[in-house]
Amino acid sequence: MSDERVFMKGNHAACEGAYRAGCKGYFGYPITPQNEVTEYMSAHIWEHGGTFIQSESEVAAINMVMGASATGTRAMTSSSSPGISLKQEGLSYIAMMELPMVVMNVVRCGPGLGNIAPHQGDYFQATKGGGHGDYRLITLAPNSVQEMAQFVYDAFNLADKWRNPAMVLTDGTIGQMMEPVDYTTMPWMDPPDKSEWQLDEFQEGRERHVLTSIWLDPADMAVAHEKLIEKYERLKREEVRYTEYLTDDAEVLVVAIGSPSRVTHSAIRILRQEGLKVGLLRPITVWPFPYSAIREYADSKHVKAILVAEMNWGQMVEDVKLSVLGKKPLHFVPKHGGLTFTPEDLTEPIREILKNPESPNTLWHVS
Amino acid sequence: MDVVTIEGNEYKVVAQRPKSLTDKPFTYCPGCNHGTTHKIIAEVIDELGIQHRCIGIASVGCSVFSYEFFDFDFISVPHGRALAVATGAKRMRPNSVLMTYQGDGDLAAIGIAETIHACNRGERVTCIFVNNAIYGMTGGQMAPTTLLGMKTTTSPLGRDAKRIGWPIKMSEMLAPLPGAAYIARVSMHDAKHILKAKAAIKKAFRAQLEDKGFSMVEVLSNCNVNWHVTPQEGVKFVEEHMTKNFPLGVYKDVWEDEKAAKQTDKEKG
Amino acid sequence: MPMIEILDDTCKGCLLCIPACPHELIHNTKAKLNKRGLYPVEYVDPDGKCTGCRLCSIVCPDAAIRVYKEVKKKSA
């Protein structure tokens, strides 16, 4: 496949990003809307010296990734909401053992079977440690087919840099749509050396390697916790990423990720033509979350109000609330059931907010 | 064979702690066959000379700390998922020798799907399945292999087939799957059976080393504390009752099948 | 003569080795407590009956028994 611009599906691009990052193991299970990942991997990972297994369940898949990653190889799994729920226990073990790996969630509607339409109801699960215990996944949120490839590629590198599991969190729209992708920003690479901790054959004299997540003595467990938390604090200081679109003079700052952030671009263009100053801050890492970046806008004179658009009942808006801390009115526009935003869903409330930053019908407050 | 001098005389050491075990004494209850099984596995690994090629997968149960006793790379994994983890590791490192060490709750209850499918895929891993018909670590609850009539903390009136069903026979279930290369059920209740168990465990590892397919050895074991018996009564119960419900023997042997196939070819030819 | 050695601090006093020895050379003397607070068994073989058959060591669940066989001295 050529390295220049290739027109392809988001779910396929994610695989190409993985191949370039040296991913040698994919373990997955069928679930819409991400079947293309499993299918593409089954056809092509072999061409890159990799192995594919369709497991008996998402539970088995995440544990196969655990085994593969423990041997020092780059491995990933992907699924969609219900399947990602099944992987939470495995992710908790993987996080405590500090195993680098990538999991992608192409979010669909929940709770329950929901439907196969796009949604963002898994935000809390992804960013607040979805399984048992106190841990976090480095979580990247692509909103284009280019970013599907790039963020899987980046996720592998971040996972190895920090020896931490990484999640690519997107929604069904981004997974299913087709756009051109430029792979020149993803040079082919071999995974880094992990011989100091990976499980492997070894010569006499090398200390044996043990990966475990159990310490019966609370004092020992506390030390293990502190080591993990110290890493998370460094991650929060060093790896926050976000993009800004027309935010310098914005009076209403929109915060959105995934397909809602694309519709926000259209809404902003419409409003800018009407002379209304609206901008978008789009978190790239939803963990670690760009709290301080949003706080700066909340502190700025030009921003009158902040609006969050999400396809759920309000999850990322809580993180934005933590950023804004009441400094400016915070508004929230939801979408439910798998319905997606139209520009009007955003332009109307924003016009209202510009007239009255405290406009009640979209004001979001913790009651 | 090591040679030592004691009081001026030279002696060969004909039996001692196997090299593939660490120095840490086992934390299992007095007389528990987990210890016997650890020792026998380590002897087999020593004799096959594969200690530094082994990667162990510790499941959840009494043997959750098995990684402290085996002197090679190890990972402790979620309850029931050992064979999935072993699959992932073996696929990435085919030259490593993968061993899972699991109890009956881990393999036959929560992990039965992973067990059946790893076997059905013919994963080149060796599974040591210790069947003591009870959940030991958690204090004596009923397991899928608990015998009929057996009292446990969750079958206080004795296991009743009408309500709870029958003890599950894993070796018989897995043997017909073509992915299985070697499946045997053994016991550790006396020296003779321990030696037979050792031969079976060695053959299981050979099935992996010779790329034949999936191998599992089901080891009948006592659980003195939760059966409320002495170690000697424990091994006696295994001999008299466990072997009745779980007949010992080889349930799949790919070498025998190959020999038989050659035989029929010769006759046909 | 062959002989065995009980590793007192590894033995848990489970007594499985006692019936295994064909010459009944292992006894539950409860002579002393080990570091675990258990009574290790004791090897008592005044007449040197041990043949080094290793049955005790085979059944021991804790690898707590070493078995020694004398190296035949080549006659001078």
XYZ file of C-alpha atoms in Angstrom:
712
model
C 0.000 0.000 0.000
C 1.484 3.377 -0.944
C 2.651 5.731 1.747
C 1.183 8.848 0.143
C -2.508 9.712 0.317
C -4.812 6.703 0.482
C -8.589 6.915 0.601
C -9.817 4.453 3.235
C -12.150 3.642 6.109
C -11.336 4.763 9.646
C -11.361 1.210 10.998
C -8.924 0.122 8.265
C -6.653 3.122 8.782
C -6.343 2.184 12.451
C -4.817 -1.144 11.370
C -2.322 0.543 9.050
C -1.289 2.824 11.900
C -0.737 -0.264 14.061
C 1.372 -2.014 11.398
C 3.648 1.006 11.049
C 4.087 1.062 14.832
C 5.372 -2.534 14.713
C 2.224 -4.189 16.066
C 2.773 -7.949 15.814
C -0.310 -9.284 17.581
C -4.019 -8.544 17.169
C -6.623 -10.430 19.204
C -10.253 -9.486 18.654
C -13.860 -10.517 18.511
C -16.606 -9.456 16.125
C -18.813 -6.521 17.154
C -20.332 -3.744 15.068
C -19.306 -0.956 14.367
C -15.644 -2.109 14.375
C -15.728 -5.394 12.467
C -13.575 -3.913 9.738
C -10.655 -3.771 12.180
C -10.895 -7.478 12.964
C -11.399 -8.364 9.302
C -8.546 -6.168 8.023
C -6.204 -7.519 10.680
C -7.130 -11.109 9.779
C -6.179 -10.398 6.163
C -3.058 -8.233 6.483
C -1.243 -8.557 9.809
C 0.556 -11.596 8.436
C 2.164 -9.440 5.730
C 3.943 -7.602 8.551
C 5.139 -10.691 10.423
C 2.242 -10.497 12.858
C -0.373 -12.889 14.199
C -4.136 -12.603 14.314
C -6.529 -14.592 16.499
C -10.287 -14.237 16.593
C -10.836 -15.177 20.230
C -13.817 -16.855 21.837
C -14.790 -13.648 23.622
C -13.585 -10.139 24.313
C -12.491 -11.397 27.731
C -10.184 -13.925 26.075
C -8.953 -11.282 23.619
C -7.772 -8.815 26.253
C -6.008 -11.637 28.098
C -4.284 -12.738 24.900
C -3.042 -9.174 24.503
C -1.838 -9.374 28.128
C 0.199 -12.482 27.294
C 1.575 -11.015 24.073
C 2.510 -7.712 25.687
C 4.144 -9.518 28.639
C 6.642 -11.030 26.177
C 7.668 -7.544 25.047
C 5.867 -7.500 21.718
C 3.476 -4.749 20.570
C -0.099 -6.058 20.592
C -3.599 -4.632 20.477
C -7.271 -5.393 20.585
C -10.295 -3.420 19.491
C -13.980 -3.645 20.239
C -17.080 -1.540 20.801
C -18.769 -0.569 24.062
C -20.264 -3.913 25.261
C -17.017 -5.668 24.306
C -14.947 -2.999 26.029
C -16.985 -3.557 29.191
C -15.929 -7.223 29.068
C -12.272 -6.172 28.871
C -12.248 -3.999 31.972
C -10.926 -6.618 34.389
C -8.081 -7.461 32.015
C -7.247 -3.771 31.565
C -7.077 -3.358 35.343
C -4.473 -6.160 35.583
C -2.616 -4.775 32.561
C -2.495 -1.313 34.149
C -1.178 -2.620 37.486
C 1.480 -4.752 35.795
C 2.342 -1.706 33.666
C 2.034 -3.640 30.417
C 2.206 -1.443 27.292
C -0.612 -2.255 24.822
C -3.355 -0.564 22.795
C -7.118 -1.054 23.031
C -9.477 0.771 20.675
C -13.128 1.454 21.487
C -15.314 2.382 18.512
C -18.183 3.520 20.696
C -21.783 2.551 19.979
C -24.969 3.210 21.882
C -25.423 1.812 25.382
C -26.268 0.951 28.023
C -27.214 -2.625 27.305
C -27.277 -3.727 23.715
C -28.083 -0.121 22.724
C -27.694 0.011 18.988
C -24.896 0.245 16.478
C -25.252 3.985 15.990
C -22.432 6.282 17.177
C -22.393 7.500 20.781
C -20.016 8.785 23.469
C -21.479 7.120 26.548
C -18.205 5.331 27.398
C -16.241 8.490 28.296
C -16.283 7.889 32.066
C -15.384 4.215 31.609
C -12.458 5.159 29.374
C -11.030 8.071 31.349
C -11.759 7.310 35.000
C -10.419 3.740 35.154
C -13.275 1.535 33.905
C -12.324 -1.587 35.818
C -11.668 -2.205 39.495
C -8.962 -0.266 41.278
C -7.258 3.070 40.918
C -5.656 3.282 37.479
C -5.838 5.268 34.234
C -5.393 4.564 30.553
C -3.640 7.080 28.319
C -6.670 7.871 26.133
C -6.593 9.553 22.718
C -9.763 10.702 20.900
C -9.501 10.834 17.082
C -12.075 12.711 14.995
C -10.858 11.808 11.494
C -9.631 8.829 9.502
C -6.145 10.399 9.487
C -6.232 10.522 13.277
C -7.519 6.923 13.510
C -4.214 5.815 11.959
C -2.047 8.427 13.660
C -3.487 7.967 17.151
C -3.137 4.160 17.111
C 0.465 4.747 16.010
C 0.974 7.352 18.768
C -0.817 5.159 21.318
C 1.752 2.382 20.807
C 4.600 4.829 21.306
C 3.032 6.456 24.366
C 2.247 3.018 25.816
C 5.899 1.969 25.545
C 7.240 5.365 26.621
C 5.227 5.192 29.849
C 4.812 1.390 30.121
C 1.106 1.921 30.424
C -1.958 0.693 28.483
C -3.333 3.203 25.977
C -6.850 3.511 24.604
C -7.997 5.027 21.321
C -11.542 6.278 21.999
C -13.609 7.096 18.941
C -17.201 6.658 17.775
C -18.954 4.656 15.108
C -19.035 7.552 12.647
C -15.252 7.986 12.635
C -14.712 4.245 12.389
C -17.063 3.790 9.456
C -16.384 6.908 7.357
C -13.816 7.143 4.569
C -11.283 9.931 4.111
C -7.787 10.252 2.588
C -4.917 9.331 4.885
C -1.293 10.485 4.618
C 1.008 7.866 6.136
C 4.246 9.821 5.767
C 3.833 10.987 9.366
C 3.987 7.335 10.484
C 7.421 5.960 9.588
C 7.774 2.175 9.906
C 9.397 1.371 13.223
C 10.563 -1.579 15.277
C 9.334 -1.652 18.870
C 11.824 -0.550 21.541
C 13.911 -2.982 23.556
C 12.116 -4.268 26.645
C 14.568 -7.006 27.644
C 14.901 -5.651 31.170
C 11.346 -6.663 32.108
C 9.764 -8.806 29.359
C 9.071 -12.523 29.859
C 11.480 -14.370 27.592
C 14.109 -17.053 27.336
C 17.128 -16.062 29.374
C 20.682 -17.092 30.150
C 21.887 -18.240 33.532
C 22.564 -15.235 35.730
C 19.832 -12.965 34.403
C 17.371 -12.249 37.210
C 14.035 -13.980 36.445
C 11.162 -11.631 35.526
C 7.858 -11.787 37.382
C 4.788 -9.752 36.462
C 2.130 -9.659 39.134
C -0.564 -7.400 40.531
C -0.954 -8.939 43.962
C 0.770 -7.799 47.183
C -0.792 -9.357 50.260
C 0.981 -6.941 52.594
C -0.836 -3.554 52.375
C 2.450 -1.729 52.988
C 3.881 -3.327 49.831
C 0.690 -2.644 47.874
C 0.816 1.004 48.997
C 4.331 1.295 47.557
C 3.131 -0.229 44.271
C 0.220 2.206 44.209
C 2.460 5.206 44.896
C 4.780 4.202 42.059
C 1.816 3.996 39.664
C 0.308 7.282 40.833
C 3.651 9.079 40.537
C 3.700 7.977 36.881
C 0.154 9.207 36.346
C 1.035 12.598 37.843
C 3.982 12.897 35.439
C 1.739 11.890 32.565
C -0.702 14.661 33.532
C 2.154 17.170 33.484
C 3.795 16.013 30.250
C 1.363 14.393 27.823
C -1.723 16.626 27.642
C -2.608 17.318 23.973
C -5.391 19.358 22.437
C -6.079 21.466 19.313
C -7.612 24.920 19.066
C -9.740 26.303 16.200
C -10.457 30.082 16.089
C -10.229 30.338 19.883
C -8.086 33.510 20.188
C -11.069 35.878 20.118
C -13.845 33.361 20.827
C -16.657 34.616 23.028
C -18.203 31.158 23.181
C -15.660 28.338 23.499
C -16.987 24.936 22.432
C -15.325 21.810 23.857
C -16.035 18.605 21.930
C -14.370 15.404 20.654
C -15.145 12.778 17.985
C -17.831 13.390 15.366
C -19.536 16.186 17.412
C -16.275 18.167 17.143
C -16.489 17.969 13.332
C -20.056 19.280 13.310
C -18.850 22.072 15.619
C -16.445 23.189 12.835
C -19.423 23.609 10.502
C -21.399 25.477 13.171
C -18.422 27.788 13.803
C -18.099 28.580 10.062
C -21.809 29.460 9.878
C -21.650 31.655 13.009
C -18.372 33.335 11.981
C -20.070 34.363 8.707
C -22.697 36.045 10.915
C -19.834 37.834 12.681
C -20.250 35.774 15.832
C -16.999 34.822 17.577
C -17.036 31.102 18.369
C -14.083 28.711 18.675
C -13.395 25.063 19.462
C -10.937 23.531 21.888
C -10.734 19.804 21.075
C -8.981 17.534 23.580
C -6.704 15.015 21.814
C -5.883 13.283 25.099
C -9.070 12.877 27.101
C -6.797 11.371 29.708
C -4.742 13.245 30.774
C -7.454 15.894 30.281
C -6.503 19.518 29.316
C -7.922 21.101 32.478
C -5.508 24.048 32.620
C -5.852 24.902 28.921
C -9.633 25.228 29.322
C -9.157 27.118 32.586
C -7.072 29.727 30.792
C -9.971 30.357 28.404
C -12.407 30.472 31.326
C -10.132 33.106 32.917
C -9.810 35.089 29.670
C -11.786 38.269 29.124
C -13.001 37.382 25.646
C -14.671 34.078 26.581
C -18.221 34.759 27.836
C -19.373 31.159 28.138
C -18.275 27.609 27.435
C -20.398 24.989 25.707
C -19.868 21.236 25.667
C -21.494 19.078 22.984
C -21.633 15.362 23.656
C -23.567 12.330 22.431
C -24.457 11.281 25.964
C -26.076 12.606 29.116
C -23.057 14.677 30.094
C -19.709 13.055 30.937
C -16.814 15.079 29.529
C -18.778 18.154 30.655
C -17.890 17.182 34.235
C -14.176 17.414 33.379
C -14.836 20.765 31.732
C -16.690 21.816 34.886
C -13.557 20.910 36.859
C -11.596 23.170 34.504
C -13.998 26.121 34.542
C -14.747 25.957 38.285
C -17.701 28.322 37.898
C -15.598 31.140 36.447
C -17.830 31.339 33.375
C -21.292 29.899 32.630
C -21.042 26.324 31.360
C -23.554 25.073 28.802
C -24.237 21.533 27.613
C -25.983 20.211 24.488
C -26.615 16.447 24.434
C -27.573 13.920 21.771
C -29.170 10.608 22.705
C -30.102 7.285 21.190
C -27.442 7.359 18.495
C -28.808 10.517 16.873
C -26.014 12.751 15.650
C -25.543 16.512 15.758
C -26.482 18.851 12.935
C -24.898 22.325 12.784
C -28.276 23.836 13.784
C -28.214 21.803 17.013
C -25.253 24.011 17.951
C -25.762 27.318 16.122
C -29.157 27.949 17.732
C -28.093 27.534 21.371
C -24.825 29.449 20.711
C -26.734 32.434 19.311
C -28.868 32.324 22.471
C -25.779 32.139 24.720
C -24.133 35.082 22.918
C -27.265 37.095 23.637
C -27.427 35.867 27.209
C -24.371 33.949 28.526
C -26.630 32.687 31.368
C -29.320 31.490 28.943
C -31.140 28.945 31.076
C -32.217 26.245 28.662
C -28.672 24.945 27.998
C -27.028 25.993 31.251
C -25.385 22.981 32.888
C -25.046 22.855 36.607
C -24.456 20.150 39.124
C -27.704 19.984 41.033
C 24.446 -35.839 40.028
C 25.855 -33.730 42.847
C 28.488 -35.321 45.101
C 28.950 -34.204 48.688
C 31.209 -35.339 51.543
C 29.579 -35.987 54.881
C 31.748 -37.012 57.792
C 34.587 -37.883 55.478
C 32.529 -40.058 53.165
C 31.594 -39.090 49.648
C 27.927 -39.348 48.712
C 25.968 -38.871 45.515
C 22.826 -36.822 46.078
C 20.170 -39.000 44.429
C 17.201 -36.861 45.456
C 16.950 -33.193 46.373
C 15.029 -29.991 45.640
C 14.863 -29.593 41.830
C 16.904 -26.741 40.285
C 13.814 -25.254 38.599
C 12.317 -24.428 41.994
C 13.328 -21.303 43.875
C 14.581 -21.656 47.443
C 11.304 -20.391 48.897
C 9.555 -23.143 50.880
C 6.020 -23.844 49.688
C 3.252 -22.015 51.512
C 0.706 -24.779 50.842
C -0.988 -26.585 53.714
C 0.893 -29.574 55.197
C 0.505 -32.611 52.915
C -1.081 -30.679 50.028
C -0.452 -32.238 46.629
C 0.107 -28.788 45.118
C 3.587 -29.079 46.589
C 4.096 -32.555 45.150
C 2.920 -31.330 41.751
C 5.256 -28.291 41.849
C 8.177 -30.576 42.690
C 7.365 -33.073 39.933
C 6.926 -30.349 37.301
C 10.279 -28.848 38.312
C 11.957 -32.260 38.053
C 10.524 -32.701 34.537
C 11.699 -29.219 33.507
C 15.172 -29.983 34.895
C 15.314 -33.287 33.022
C 14.133 -31.719 29.747
C 16.707 -28.938 30.270
C 14.212 -26.180 29.426
C 14.196 -24.119 32.662
C 15.281 -20.901 30.971
C 12.855 -21.335 28.079
C 9.822 -21.661 30.343
C 7.234 -18.937 30.900
C 4.754 -19.739 33.665
C 1.198 -18.476 33.922
C -0.104 -18.353 37.507
C -3.879 -18.507 37.815
C -5.995 -17.491 40.789
C -6.490 -19.957 43.633
C -4.189 -21.641 46.152
C -1.507 -21.672 43.459
C -1.747 -17.918 42.833
C 1.738 -17.597 44.352
C 3.210 -20.383 42.225
C 5.380 -17.695 40.619
C 7.307 -17.513 43.897
C 8.218 -21.202 43.702
C 9.216 -21.744 40.066
C 12.582 -20.265 39.074
C 11.724 -18.910 35.626
C 9.767 -16.024 34.114
C 6.171 -15.877 35.334
C 3.017 -13.773 35.133
C 0.030 -13.754 37.472
C -3.214 -13.400 35.521
C -6.959 -12.946 36.094
C -9.047 -15.874 37.379
C -9.849 -18.282 34.557
C -7.830 -16.563 31.851
C -4.484 -18.349 32.088
C -4.849 -20.251 28.809
C -5.791 -17.078 26.912
C -2.720 -15.312 28.312
C -0.599 -18.361 27.460
C -1.988 -18.256 23.912
C -0.965 -14.640 23.448
C 2.500 -15.228 24.866
C 3.165 -18.448 22.924
C 2.030 -16.950 19.610
C 4.542 -14.126 20.094
C 7.358 -16.335 21.414
C 6.933 -19.760 19.828
C 10.329 -20.901 21.126
C 9.343 -20.273 24.745
C 7.786 -23.149 26.670
C 4.446 -22.014 28.058
C 2.975 -23.647 31.172
C -0.275 -22.702 32.871
C -0.850 -23.891 36.433
C -4.546 -23.868 37.292
C -7.027 -25.236 39.806
C -10.486 -26.685 39.153
C -12.336 -23.439 39.870
C -9.992 -21.512 37.579
C -10.002 -23.975 34.677
C -13.376 -25.753 34.879
C -15.642 -22.963 36.162
C -14.822 -19.376 35.209
C -12.125 -20.336 32.670
C -13.839 -23.212 30.881
C -14.376 -21.232 27.671
C -10.708 -20.246 27.504
C -9.761 -23.870 28.226
C -11.950 -25.407 25.519
C -10.932 -22.874 22.894
C -7.188 -22.975 23.636
C -7.425 -26.748 23.255
C -9.603 -26.487 20.173
C -7.087 -24.130 18.542
C -4.375 -26.647 19.350
C -2.332 -23.988 21.159
C 1.193 -25.276 21.779
C 0.956 -24.732 25.545
C 1.033 -27.161 28.472
C -1.716 -26.899 31.063
C -1.304 -28.361 34.539
C -4.820 -28.688 35.962
C -4.926 -29.518 39.674
C -8.307 -31.001 40.535
C -9.007 -31.146 44.286
C -12.798 -30.942 43.933
C -13.043 -27.744 45.973
C -12.145 -24.023 46.103
C -9.186 -24.063 48.484
C -7.910 -20.488 48.714
C -11.342 -19.024 49.420
C -12.118 -21.474 52.207
C -13.746 -24.621 50.840
C -16.587 -23.784 48.504
C -17.986 -26.256 45.973
C -16.188 -26.550 42.648
C -17.439 -27.903 39.300
C -15.517 -31.071 40.179
C -16.923 -31.466 43.708
C -18.092 -35.078 44.071
C -21.734 -35.991 44.615
C -22.567 -36.001 48.309
C -19.458 -34.013 49.172
C -20.077 -31.345 51.839
C -18.526 -27.942 51.170
C -19.216 -24.463 52.494
C -21.609 -23.912 49.554
C -23.042 -27.414 49.409
C -23.479 -27.849 53.162
C -25.901 -30.763 52.773
C -23.633 -32.497 50.277
C -23.584 -31.993 46.498
C -26.967 -33.039 45.110
C -27.062 -33.763 41.377
C -30.720 -32.748 41.042
C -29.977 -29.209 42.100
C -26.334 -28.763 41.216
C -25.445 -31.298 38.561
C -22.499 -33.660 38.359
C -18.734 -33.350 38.810
C -17.395 -32.169 35.449
C -14.917 -34.377 33.569
C -12.485 -32.078 31.799
C -10.076 -34.659 30.382
C -12.914 -36.584 28.760
C -14.365 -33.327 27.393
C -11.143 -32.068 25.829
C -9.722 -35.344 24.491
C -12.013 -35.570 21.431
C -10.942 -32.104 20.196
C -8.448 -32.540 17.363
C -6.357 -29.701 18.776
C -5.503 -31.855 21.774
C -2.189 -33.677 21.373
C -1.844 -35.132 24.885
C -4.473 -35.265 27.632
C -3.967 -37.415 30.723
C -5.419 -37.650 34.196
C -3.029 -38.603 36.943
C -2.862 -38.611 40.715
C -0.326 -37.838 43.429
C -1.740 -40.031 46.182
C 1.249 -42.424 46.443
C 4.779 -42.875 45.126
C 3.786 -45.197 42.266
C 1.148 -42.771 40.990
C 3.489 -39.807 41.458
C 6.035 -41.443 39.163
C 3.313 -42.166 36.595
C 2.185 -38.541 36.896
C 5.751 -37.399 36.263
C 5.920 -39.462 33.077
C 2.625 -37.944 31.904
C 3.762 -34.388 32.680
C 6.988 -35.005 30.781
C 5.012 -36.258 27.781
C 2.740 -33.201 27.971
C 5.754 -30.877 27.750
C 7.096 -33.011 24.874
C 3.807 -32.462 23.011
C 4.562 -28.734 23.171
C 8.276 -29.078 22.407
C 7.541 -31.273 19.373
C 4.853 -28.864 18.129
C 2.163 -31.538 18.275
C -0.649 -29.415 19.792
C -2.350 -28.645 23.095
C -1.413 -30.673 26.182
C -3.067 -30.945 29.580
C -2.438 -33.096 32.610
C -5.305 -33.229 35.124
C -3.769 -33.916 38.527
C -6.107 -35.326 41.176
C -5.091 -33.762 44.451
C -6.114 -33.717 48.091
C -7.237 -30.651 50.042
C -6.728 -31.627 53.641
C -7.781 -28.400 55.333
C -11.021 -27.963 53.416
C -11.881 -31.651 53.372
C -11.246 -31.623 57.146
C -8.969 -34.655 56.952
C -5.373 -35.479 57.807
C -2.893 -35.625 54.913
C -2.948 -39.435 55.024
C -6.787 -39.489 54.992
C -6.638 -36.943 52.163
C -4.560 -39.083 49.820
C -6.709 -42.087 50.778
C -9.862 -40.167 49.759
C -8.226 -39.359 46.430
C -7.372 -43.033 45.913
C -10.747 -44.408 46.924
C -13.226 -41.741 45.758
C -11.650 -39.226 43.420
C -10.223 -41.875 41.068
C -13.680 -43.513 40.907
C -15.299 -40.302 39.642
C -12.283 -39.215 37.660
C -10.741 -42.382 36.164
C -6.981 -42.105 35.744
C -5.451 -42.702 32.328
C -4.319 -41.213 29.047
C -7.261 -39.700 27.172
C -5.395 -38.478 24.118
C -1.957 -39.407 22.888
C -1.044 -38.086 19.462
C 1.958 -40.410 19.202
C -0.301 -43.442 19.728
C -2.732 -42.117 17.137
C 0.102 -41.652 14.674
C 1.340 -45.188 15.332
C -2.194 -46.566 14.872
C -2.630 -44.597 11.638
C 0.667 -45.974 10.285
C -0.509 -49.413 11.272
C -3.771 -49.150 9.333
C -1.918 -47.630 6.372
C 0.429 -50.610 6.391
C -2.493 -53.002 6.500
C -4.279 -51.152 3.705
C -1.064 -50.743 1.664
C 25.406 -46.939 53.327
C 22.677 -44.840 51.714
C 20.881 -42.392 54.003
C 18.393 -39.544 53.946
C 18.315 -36.067 55.423
C 15.115 -34.357 56.596
C 15.298 -30.577 56.072
C 13.760 -29.673 59.411
C 12.634 -26.151 58.531
C 11.068 -27.219 55.214
C 9.235 -30.259 56.593
C 5.673 -29.509 57.724
C 5.125 -32.768 59.600
C 2.466 -33.997 57.146
C 3.691 -37.576 57.820
C 3.078 -38.787 54.244
C 6.632 -40.134 54.101
C 6.198 -42.416 57.107
C 4.097 -45.146 55.428
C 6.119 -44.741 52.228
C 9.356 -46.029 53.779
C 9.529 -49.820 53.372
C 11.758 -50.126 56.463
C 9.805 -47.657 58.674
C 12.891 -45.520 59.242
C 10.959 -42.215 59.554
C 9.162 -41.431 62.787
C 6.888 -38.788 64.152
C 9.038 -38.264 67.235
C 7.892 -34.650 67.782
C 11.352 -34.198 69.248
C 11.643 -30.553 68.254
C 9.634 -27.677 66.729
C 10.871 -26.063 63.534
C 10.798 -22.415 62.535
C 7.205 -22.844 61.307
C 6.115 -24.178 64.707
C 5.570 -27.652 63.284
C 7.110 -30.994 64.255
C 9.414 -32.238 61.470
C 9.663 -36.013 61.162
C 12.874 -37.723 62.179
C 15.049 -40.235 60.283
C 16.054 -43.013 62.682
C 18.225 -45.733 61.126
C 20.625 -47.204 63.671
C 21.091 -50.424 61.674
C 21.654 -48.623 58.350
C 18.690 -50.272 56.633
C 18.106 -47.354 54.250
C 18.600 -48.537 50.644
C 18.333 -45.074 49.071
C 15.136 -46.107 47.269
C 13.875 -42.484 47.411
C 10.213 -43.424 48.038
C 10.085 -40.983 50.962
C 11.478 -38.197 48.845
C 9.038 -38.946 46.000
C 5.943 -38.600 48.205
C 7.228 -35.549 50.107
C 5.059 -32.571 49.060
C 7.729 -30.093 50.083
C 10.962 -31.527 48.645
C 12.125 -31.657 52.265
C 14.016 -34.975 52.035
C 17.468 -35.417 50.496
C 18.649 -38.913 49.699
C 22.364 -39.824 49.638
C 24.073 -42.875 48.222
C 27.680 -43.578 49.164
C 30.176 -43.347 46.330
C 31.789 -46.849 46.173
C 35.471 -46.389 47.104
C 37.568 -48.065 44.384
C 39.547 -50.711 46.225
C 43.101 -49.395 46.560
